Tab-separated table of N, CA and C in Angstrom:
chain	number	residue	atom	x	y	z
A	1	UNK	N	1.878	3.460	-34.636
A	1	UNK	CA	2.538	3.279	-33.358
A	1	UNK	C	1.586	3.573	-32.195
A	2	UNK	N	0.595	4.412	-32.382
A	2	UNK	CA	-0.262	4.821	-31.270
A	2	UNK	C	-1.088	3.675	-30.691
A	3	UNK	N	-1.320	2.632	-31.454
A	3	UNK	CA	-2.141	1.536	-30.947
A	3	UNK	C	-1.313	0.441	-30.280
A	4	UNK	N	-0.001	0.517	-30.357
A	4	UNK	CA	0.838	-0.481	-29.679
A	4	UNK	C	1.033	-0.082	-28.228
A	5	UNK	N	1.427	-1.048	-27.415
A	5	UNK	CA	1.692	-0.768	-26.006
A	5	UNK	C	2.752	0.327	-25.873
A	6	UNK	N	3.846	0.202	-26.618
A	6	UNK	CA	4.925	1.197	-26.545
A	6	UNK	C	4.448	2.564	-27.014
A	7	UNK	N	3.654	2.587	-28.089
A	7	UNK	CA	3.140	3.854	-28.595
A	7	UNK	C	2.241	4.552	-27.593
A	8	UNK	N	1.339	3.793	-26.974
A	8	UNK	CA	0.459	4.380	-25.962
A	8	UNK	C	1.248	4.850	-24.754
A	9	UNK	N	2.279	4.087	-24.388
A	9	UNK	CA	3.104	4.478	-23.244
A	9	UNK	C	3.862	5.774	-23.558
A	10	UNK	N	4.419	5.889	-24.750
A	10	UNK	CA	5.148	7.104	-25.142
A	10	UNK	C	4.232	8.316	-25.198
A	11	UNK	N	2.984	8.110	-25.553
A	11	UNK	CA	2.031	9.210	-25.616
A	11	UNK	C	1.462	9.561	-24.242
A	12	UNK	N	1.816	8.790	-23.232
A	12	UNK	CA	1.347	9.077	-21.884
A	12	UNK	C	0.008	8.453	-21.541
A	13	UNK	N	-0.567	7.672	-22.467
A	13	UNK	CA	-1.857	7.040	-22.195
A	13	UNK	C	-1.698	5.801	-21.318
A	14	UNK	N	-0.531	5.222	-21.281
A	14	UNK	CA	-0.215	4.081	-20.418
A	14	UNK	C	1.108	4.364	-19.735
A	15	UNK	N	1.403	3.641	-18.709
A	15	UNK	CA	2.709	3.806	-18.082
A	15	UNK	C	2.688	3.603	-16.594
A	16	UNK	N	1.617	4.018	-15.965
A	16	UNK	CA	1.499	3.844	-14.522
A	16	UNK	C	0.055	3.564	-14.168
A	17	UNK	N	-0.124	2.839	-13.096
A	17	UNK	CA	-1.440	2.631	-12.517
A	17	UNK	C	-1.328	3.189	-11.116
A	18	UNK	N	-1.757	4.416	-10.945
A	18	UNK	CA	-1.489	5.101	-9.687
A	18	UNK	C	0.012	5.275	-9.582
A	19	UNK	N	0.611	4.712	-8.549
A	19	UNK	CA	2.060	4.793	-8.373
A	19	UNK	C	2.761	3.512	-8.787
A	20	UNK	N	2.038	2.588	-9.415
A	20	UNK	CA	2.616	1.305	-9.819
A	20	UNK	C	3.192	1.443	-11.220
A	21	UNK	N	4.514	1.323	-11.335
A	21	UNK	CA	5.150	1.334	-12.645
A	21	UNK	C	4.838	0.039	-13.367
A	22	UNK	N	4.548	0.158	-14.652
A	22	UNK	CA	4.409	-1.050	-15.455
A	22	UNK	C	5.811	-1.543	-15.771
A	23	UNK	N	6.057	-2.808	-15.544
A	23	UNK	CA	7.375	-3.363	-15.821
A	23	UNK	C	7.184	-4.689	-16.539
A	24	UNK	N	8.260	-5.425	-16.691
A	24	UNK	CA	8.206	-6.659	-17.462
A	24	UNK	C	7.175	-7.633	-16.923
A	25	UNK	N	6.361	-8.146	-17.820
A	25	UNK	CA	5.360	-9.156	-17.476
A	25	UNK	C	6.066	-10.507	-17.437
A	26	UNK	N	5.937	-11.189	-16.315
A	26	UNK	CA	6.548	-12.507	-16.148
A	26	UNK	C	5.549	-13.620	-16.449
A	27	UNK	N	4.253	-13.379	-16.219
A	27	UNK	CA	3.220	-14.387	-16.437
A	27	UNK	C	1.886	-13.690	-16.659
A	28	UNK	N	0.958	-14.401	-17.315
A	28	UNK	CA	-0.391	-13.864	-17.456
A	28	UNK	C	-1.385	-15.012	-17.532
A	29	UNK	N	-2.643	-14.700	-17.250
A	29	UNK	CA	-3.716	-15.683	-17.334
A	29	UNK	C	-4.982	-14.982	-17.797
A	30	UNK	N	-5.752	-15.678	-18.618
A	30	UNK	CA	-7.045	-15.147	-19.042
A	30	UNK	C	-8.113	-15.662	-18.091
A	31	UNK	N	-8.983	-14.771	-17.681
A	31	UNK	CA	-10.082	-15.122	-16.793
A	31	UNK	C	-11.320	-15.479	-17.626
A	32	UNK	N	-12.279	-16.184	-17.039
A	32	UNK	CA	-13.462	-16.608	-17.793
A	32	UNK	C	-14.248	-15.481	-18.468
A	33	UNK	N	-14.204	-14.282	-17.923
A	33	UNK	CA	-14.948	-13.168	-18.518
A	33	UNK	C	-14.183	-12.457	-19.635
A	34	UNK	N	-12.993	-12.968	-20.005
A	34	UNK	CA	-12.223	-12.398	-21.107
A	34	UNK	C	-11.202	-11.353	-20.699
A	35	UNK	N	-11.161	-10.979	-19.431
A	35	UNK	CA	-10.135	-10.059	-18.957
A	35	UNK	C	-8.855	-10.845	-18.684
A	36	UNK	N	-7.759	-10.145	-18.495
A	36	UNK	CA	-6.468	-10.773	-18.241
A	36	UNK	C	-5.873	-10.276	-16.937
A	37	UNK	N	-5.090	-11.129	-16.312
A	37	UNK	CA	-4.301	-10.756	-15.139
A	37	UNK	C	-2.848	-10.968	-15.520
A	38	UNK	N	-2.005	-9.977	-15.229
A	38	UNK	CA	-0.579	-10.119	-15.495
A	38	UNK	C	0.192	-10.051	-14.183
A	39	UNK	N	1.259	-10.810	-14.120
A	39	UNK	CA	2.167	-10.793	-12.978
A	39	UNK	C	3.484	-10.202	-13.418
A	40	UNK	N	4.043	-9.310	-12.628
A	40	UNK	CA	5.246	-8.599	-13.036
A	40	UNK	C	6.465	-9.003	-12.221
A	41	UNK	N	7.609	-8.531	-12.666
A	41	UNK	CA	8.862	-8.793	-11.950
A	41	UNK	C	8.919	-8.063	-10.617
A	42	UNK	N	8.051	-7.084	-10.422
A	42	UNK	CA	8.035	-6.324	-9.170
A	42	UNK	C	7.047	-6.878	-8.148
A	43	UNK	N	6.335	-7.965	-8.499
A	43	UNK	CA	5.402	-8.572	-7.568
A	43	UNK	C	3.974	-8.089	-7.667
A	44	UNK	N	3.692	-7.247	-8.656
A	44	UNK	CA	2.343	-6.729	-8.821
A	44	UNK	C	1.514	-7.652	-9.715
A	45	UNK	N	0.294	-7.905	-9.296
A	45	UNK	CA	-0.707	-8.596	-10.109
A	45	UNK	C	-1.686	-7.532	-10.570
A	46	UNK	N	-1.858	-7.421	-11.879
A	46	UNK	CA	-2.699	-6.367	-12.432
A	46	UNK	C	-3.812	-6.968	-13.265
A	47	UNK	N	-5.028	-6.467	-13.077
A	47	UNK	CA	-6.186	-6.903	-13.843
A	47	UNK	C	-6.385	-5.939	-15.013
A	48	UNK	N	-6.389	-6.498	-16.240
A	48	UNK	CA	-6.510	-5.706	-17.460
A	48	UNK	C	-7.883	-5.923	-18.079
A	49	UNK	N	-8.470	-4.842	-18.542
A	49	UNK	CA	-9.683	-4.901	-19.343
A	49	UNK	C	-9.373	-4.146	-20.627
A	50	UNK	N	-9.278	-4.875	-21.721
A	50	UNK	CA	-8.774	-4.351	-22.990
A	50	UNK	C	-7.341	-3.863	-22.768
A	51	UNK	N	-7.042	-2.611	-23.054
A	51	UNK	CA	-5.681	-2.106	-22.856
A	51	UNK	C	-5.561	-1.233	-21.607
A	52	UNK	N	-6.546	-1.304	-20.740
A	52	UNK	CA	-6.548	-0.468	-19.549
A	52	UNK	C	-6.483	-1.302	-18.275
A	53	UNK	N	-5.770	-0.789	-17.291
A	53	UNK	CA	-5.695	-1.457	-15.997
A	53	UNK	C	-6.952	-1.156	-15.200
A	54	UNK	N	-7.549	-2.222	-14.685
A	54	UNK	CA	-8.778	-2.070	-13.909
A	54	UNK	C	-8.458	-1.970	-12.422
A	55	UNK	N	-7.542	-2.806	-11.924
A	55	UNK	CA	-7.151	-2.754	-10.518
A	55	UNK	C	-5.892	-3.596	-10.321
A	56	UNK	N	-5.360	-3.565	-9.107
A	56	UNK	CA	-4.222	-4.406	-8.761
A	56	UNK	C	-4.545	-5.215	-7.523
A	57	UNK	N	-3.884	-6.344	-7.406
A	57	UNK	CA	-4.111	-7.255	-6.299
A	57	UNK	C	-3.125	-6.919	-5.185
A	58	UNK	N	-3.591	-7.016	-3.933
A	58	UNK	CA	-2.729	-6.704	-2.792
A	58	UNK	C	-2.837	-7.806	-1.744
A	59	UNK	N	-1.906	-7.814	-0.830
A	59	UNK	CA	-1.977	-8.721	0.311
A	59	UNK	C	-1.795	-7.899	1.581
A	60	UNK	N	-2.377	-8.398	2.638
A	60	UNK	CA	-2.162	-7.806	3.955
A	60	UNK	C	-1.701	-8.919	4.874
A	61	UNK	N	-0.740	-8.651	5.715
A	61	UNK	CA	-0.182	-9.687	6.591
A	61	UNK	C	-1.214	-10.135	7.603
A	62	UNK	N	-1.986	-11.090	7.413
A	62	UNK	CA	-2.948	-11.607	8.386
A	62	UNK	C	-3.114	-13.059	8.146
A	63	UNK	N	-3.293	-15.796	4.584
A	63	UNK	CA	-3.515	-17.192	4.536
A	63	UNK	C	-2.696	-17.756	3.412
A	64	UNK	N	-1.507	-17.609	3.361
A	64	UNK	CA	-0.717	-18.194	2.306
A	64	UNK	C	0.187	-19.251	2.896
A	65	UNK	N	0.660	-20.113	2.031
A	65	UNK	CA	1.572	-21.168	2.456
A	65	UNK	C	2.946	-20.852	1.902
A	66	UNK	N	3.928	-20.718	2.776
A	66	UNK	CA	5.292	-20.448	2.350
A	66	UNK	C	5.989	-21.737	1.955
A	67	UNK	N	6.784	-21.682	0.912
A	67	UNK	CA	7.531	-22.840	0.450
A	67	UNK	C	9.010	-22.522	0.561
A	68	UNK	N	9.788	-23.475	1.003
A	68	UNK	CA	11.224	-23.283	1.058
A	68	UNK	C	11.680	-22.415	2.210
A	69	UNK	N	10.896	-22.338	3.246
A	69	UNK	CA	11.264	-21.538	4.403
A	69	UNK	C	12.296	-22.266	5.246
A	70	UNK	N	13.153	-21.528	5.906
A	70	UNK	CA	14.114	-22.120	6.825
A	70	UNK	C	13.414	-22.673	8.051
A	71	UNK	N	12.222	-22.178	8.331
A	71	UNK	CA	11.467	-22.580	9.508
A	71	UNK	C	10.394	-23.582	9.091
A	72	UNK	N	10.465	-24.813	9.578
A	72	UNK	CA	9.525	-25.849	9.184
A	72	UNK	C	8.209	-25.780	9.937
A	73	UNK	N	8.114	-25.002	10.979
A	73	UNK	CA	6.897	-24.909	11.774
A	73	UNK	C	5.909	-23.982	11.069
A	74	UNK	N	4.901	-24.576	10.387
A	74	UNK	CA	3.962	-23.775	9.598
A	74	UNK	C	3.192	-22.775	10.436
A	75	UNK	N	3.019	-23.039	11.728
A	75	UNK	CA	2.256	-22.111	12.567
A	75	UNK	C	2.987	-20.783	12.743
A	76	UNK	N	4.270	-20.752	12.448
A	76	UNK	CA	5.029	-19.511	12.598
A	76	UNK	C	5.091	-18.702	11.316
A	77	UNK	N	4.557	-19.257	10.203
A	77	UNK	CA	4.543	-18.502	8.956
A	77	UNK	C	3.574	-17.337	9.069
A	78	UNK	N	3.948	-16.215	8.480
A	78	UNK	CA	3.022	-15.092	8.430
A	78	UNK	C	1.870	-15.478	7.520
A	79	UNK	N	0.692	-15.108	7.909
A	79	UNK	CA	-0.461	-15.353	7.065
A	79	UNK	C	-0.853	-14.047	6.403
A	80	UNK	N	-1.455	-14.139	5.255
A	80	UNK	CA	-1.866	-12.932	4.556
A	80	UNK	C	-3.257	-13.097	3.990
A	81	UNK	N	-3.948	-11.979	3.919
A	81	UNK	CA	-5.279	-11.956	3.331
A	81	UNK	C	-5.135	-11.347	1.949
A	82	UNK	N	-5.732	-11.979	0.946
A	82	UNK	CA	-5.627	-11.510	-0.424
A	82	UNK	C	-6.802	-10.615	-0.765
A	83	UNK	N	-6.535	-9.514	-1.412
A	83	UNK	CA	-7.555	-8.534	-1.761
A	83	UNK	C	-7.291	-7.957	-3.140
A	84	UNK	N	-8.267	-7.267	-3.666
A	84	UNK	CA	-8.139	-6.512	-4.900
A	84	UNK	C	-8.421	-5.064	-4.528
A	85	UNK	N	-7.539	-4.130	-4.962
A	85	UNK	CA	-7.676	-2.762	-4.488
A	85	UNK	C	-7.041	-1.769	-5.451
A	86	UNK	N	-7.399	-0.525	-5.284
A	86	UNK	CA	-6.735	0.578	-5.963
A	86	UNK	C	-5.895	1.385	-4.974
A	87	UNK	N	-5.694	0.859	-3.768
A	87	UNK	CA	-4.912	1.524	-2.732
A	87	UNK	C	-3.427	1.407	-3.072
A	88	UNK	N	-2.787	2.527	-3.383
A	88	UNK	CA	-1.386	2.510	-3.805
A	88	UNK	C	-0.406	2.304	-2.658
A	89	UNK	N	-0.853	2.439	-1.420
A	89	UNK	CA	0.061	2.269	-0.294
A	89	UNK	C	0.134	0.814	0.161
A	90	UNK	N	-0.734	-0.045	-0.363
A	90	UNK	CA	-0.773	-1.449	0.043
A	90	UNK	C	0.371	-2.233	-0.592
A	91	UNK	N	0.732	-3.337	0.052
A	91	UNK	CA	1.813	-4.190	-0.438
A	91	UNK	C	1.384	-4.903	-1.718
A	92	UNK	N	2.341	-5.168	-2.631
A	92	UNK	CA	1.991	-5.914	-3.842
A	92	UNK	C	1.601	-7.351	-3.505
A	93	UNK	N	1.097	-8.058	-4.480
A	93	UNK	CA	0.629	-9.430	-4.287
A	93	UNK	C	1.742	-10.368	-3.828
A	94	UNK	N	2.960	-10.153	-4.295
A	94	UNK	CA	4.132	-10.960	-3.928
A	94	UNK	C	5.332	-10.048	-3.730
A	95	UNK	N	6.279	-10.497	-2.932
A	95	UNK	CA	7.554	-9.784	-2.776
A	95	UNK	C	8.518	-10.386	-3.787
A	96	UNK	N	8.726	-9.727	-4.889
A	96	UNK	CA	9.557	-10.254	-5.968
A	96	UNK	C	8.686	-10.719	-7.122
A	97	UNK	N	9.324	-11.217	-8.159
A	97	UNK	CA	8.637	-11.591	-9.388
A	97	UNK	C	7.553	-12.636	-9.212
A	98	UNK	N	6.558	-12.558	-10.080
A	98	UNK	CA	5.483	-13.552	-10.134
A	98	UNK	C	5.733	-14.374	-11.389
A	99	UNK	N	6.019	-15.655	-11.197
A	99	UNK	CA	6.443	-16.495	-12.310
A	99	UNK	C	5.357	-17.410	-12.846
A	100	UNK	N	4.282	-17.625	-12.082
A	100	UNK	CA	3.231	-18.528	-12.527
A	100	UNK	C	1.859	-17.957	-12.180
A	101	UNK	N	0.984	-17.983	-13.147
A	101	UNK	CA	-0.423	-17.615	-12.968
A	101	UNK	C	-1.264	-18.662	-13.685
A	102	UNK	N	-2.227	-19.220	-12.995
A	102	UNK	CA	-3.135	-20.212	-13.577
A	102	UNK	C	-4.532	-19.970	-13.029
A	103	UNK	N	-5.528	-20.182	-13.888
A	103	UNK	CA	-6.897	-20.114	-13.409
A	103	UNK	C	-7.408	-21.527	-13.232
A	104	UNK	N	-7.911	-21.840	-12.045
A	104	UNK	CA	-8.464	-23.150	-11.721
A	104	UNK	C	-9.978	-23.078	-11.903
A	105	UNK	N	-10.473	-23.699	-12.991
A	105	UNK	CA	-11.911	-23.659	-13.292
A	105	UNK	C	-12.748	-24.340	-12.216
A	106	UNK	N	-12.250	-25.456	-11.691
A	106	UNK	CA	-13.023	-26.203	-10.695
A	106	UNK	C	-13.196	-25.412	-9.395
A	107	UNK	N	-12.120	-24.781	-8.937
A	107	UNK	CA	-12.174	-24.015	-7.684
A	107	UNK	C	-12.626	-22.576	-7.906
A	108	UNK	N	-12.691	-22.155	-9.184
A	108	UNK	CA	-13.064	-20.790	-9.533
A	108	UNK	C	-12.128	-19.779	-8.868
A	109	UNK	N	-10.812	-20.082	-8.952
A	109	UNK	CA	-9.796	-19.233	-8.331
A	109	UNK	C	-8.600	-19.053	-9.257
A	110	UNK	N	-7.977	-17.897	-9.125
A	110	UNK	CA	-6.707	-17.631	-9.784
A	110	UNK	C	-5.608	-18.017	-8.801
A	111	UNK	N	-4.580	-18.688	-9.293
A	111	UNK	CA	-3.460	-19.113	-8.446
A	111	UNK	C	-2.208	-18.390	-8.929
A	112	UNK	N	-1.495	-17.760	-7.991
A	112	UNK	CA	-0.241	-17.085	-8.330
A	112	UNK	C	0.890	-17.662	-7.486
A	113	UNK	N	2.075	-17.742	-8.075
A	113	UNK	CA	3.261	-18.204	-7.357
A	113	UNK	C	4.408	-17.265	-7.702
A	114	UNK	N	5.163	-16.890	-6.668
A	114	UNK	CA	6.216	-15.909	-6.890
A	114	UNK	C	7.552	-16.284	-6.299
A	115	UNK	N	8.517	-15.418	-6.562
A	115	UNK	CA	9.883	-15.608	-6.083
A	115	UNK	C	9.972	-15.557	-4.567
A	116	UNK	N	8.950	-15.025	-3.923
A	116	UNK	CA	8.951	-14.958	-2.460
A	116	UNK	C	8.648	-16.304	-1.818
A	117	UNK	N	8.358	-17.339	-2.642
A	117	UNK	CA	8.092	-18.668	-2.119
A	117	UNK	C	6.666	-18.895	-1.688
A	118	UNK	N	5.771	-17.999	-2.023
A	118	UNK	CA	4.370	-18.141	-1.646
A	118	UNK	C	3.513	-18.511	-2.848
A	119	UNK	N	2.506	-19.316	-2.579
A	119	UNK	CA	1.455	-19.612	-3.545
A	119	UNK	C	0.197	-18.983	-2.966
A	120	UNK	N	-0.475	-18.179	-3.788
A	120	UNK	CA	-1.666	-17.497	-3.298
A	120	UNK	C	-2.852	-17.835	-4.184
A	121	UNK	N	-4.023	-17.973	-3.542
A	121	UNK	CA	-5.271	-18.250	-4.231
A	121	UNK	C	-6.132	-17.004	-4.152
A	122	UNK	N	-6.700	-16.607	-5.306
A	122	UNK	CA	-7.512	-15.400	-5.408
A	122	UNK	C	-8.907	-15.797	-5.889
A	123	UNK	N	-9.918	-15.499	-5.123
A	123	UNK	CA	-11.291	-15.848	-5.443
A	123	UNK	C	-11.764	-15.045	-6.655
A	124	UNK	N	-12.240	-15.749	-7.676
A	124	UNK	CA	-12.673	-15.096	-8.919
A	124	UNK	C	-13.802	-14.086	-8.675
A	125	UNK	N	-14.752	-14.454	-7.829
A	125	UNK	CA	-15.872	-13.547	-7.549
A	125	UNK	C	-15.410	-12.242	-6.914
A	126	UNK	N	-14.341	-12.272	-6.155
A	126	UNK	CA	-13.792	-11.054	-5.547
A	126	UNK	C	-13.026	-10.220	-6.581
A	127	UNK	N	-12.483	-10.885	-7.596
A	127	UNK	CA	-11.705	-10.174	-8.621
A	127	UNK	C	-12.615	-9.373	-9.526
A	128	UNK	N	-13.698	-9.980	-9.957
A	128	UNK	CA	-14.573	-9.303	-10.920
A	128	UNK	C	-15.503	-8.420	-10.166
C-alpha cells in the first residue's frame, strides 16, 4: 500500500502542496520531458515529477480569451498573465474545474480549458 497514491497520502508523504489540497484529477497531459501536468476540479494545474509535485500554475489578472461571456466586447474581458509558482496566495490557473489539457508540439505550449470559460496557453520553456 505504501507505493500507491492512497498509501502515500495516508502515510503523510502526499496530500498537500503548500496549502493546495490534492483533489480529483479532471485532466492530465504528458510533457515532452516526461513530466506530467494535472488539472483538478478546484482549478489548480500541478506539475508532477515522478510522484512528487514540482510546482503549480497561477494566473494574475493582467491574456486569456473568455468564452461564453454575456459581454461580447472582448476589450472589456479581464486579461491574465500565466505563470508557474510556488506562491500559495496566488490564484489558481482557472476558477473551477479544468476539463481539458493538451500539449501543442508545434507551438511548444500547454493548453488548458476550464469551467470558468477560459482557454489558457502556457509556454513550455517557462514550465520547465
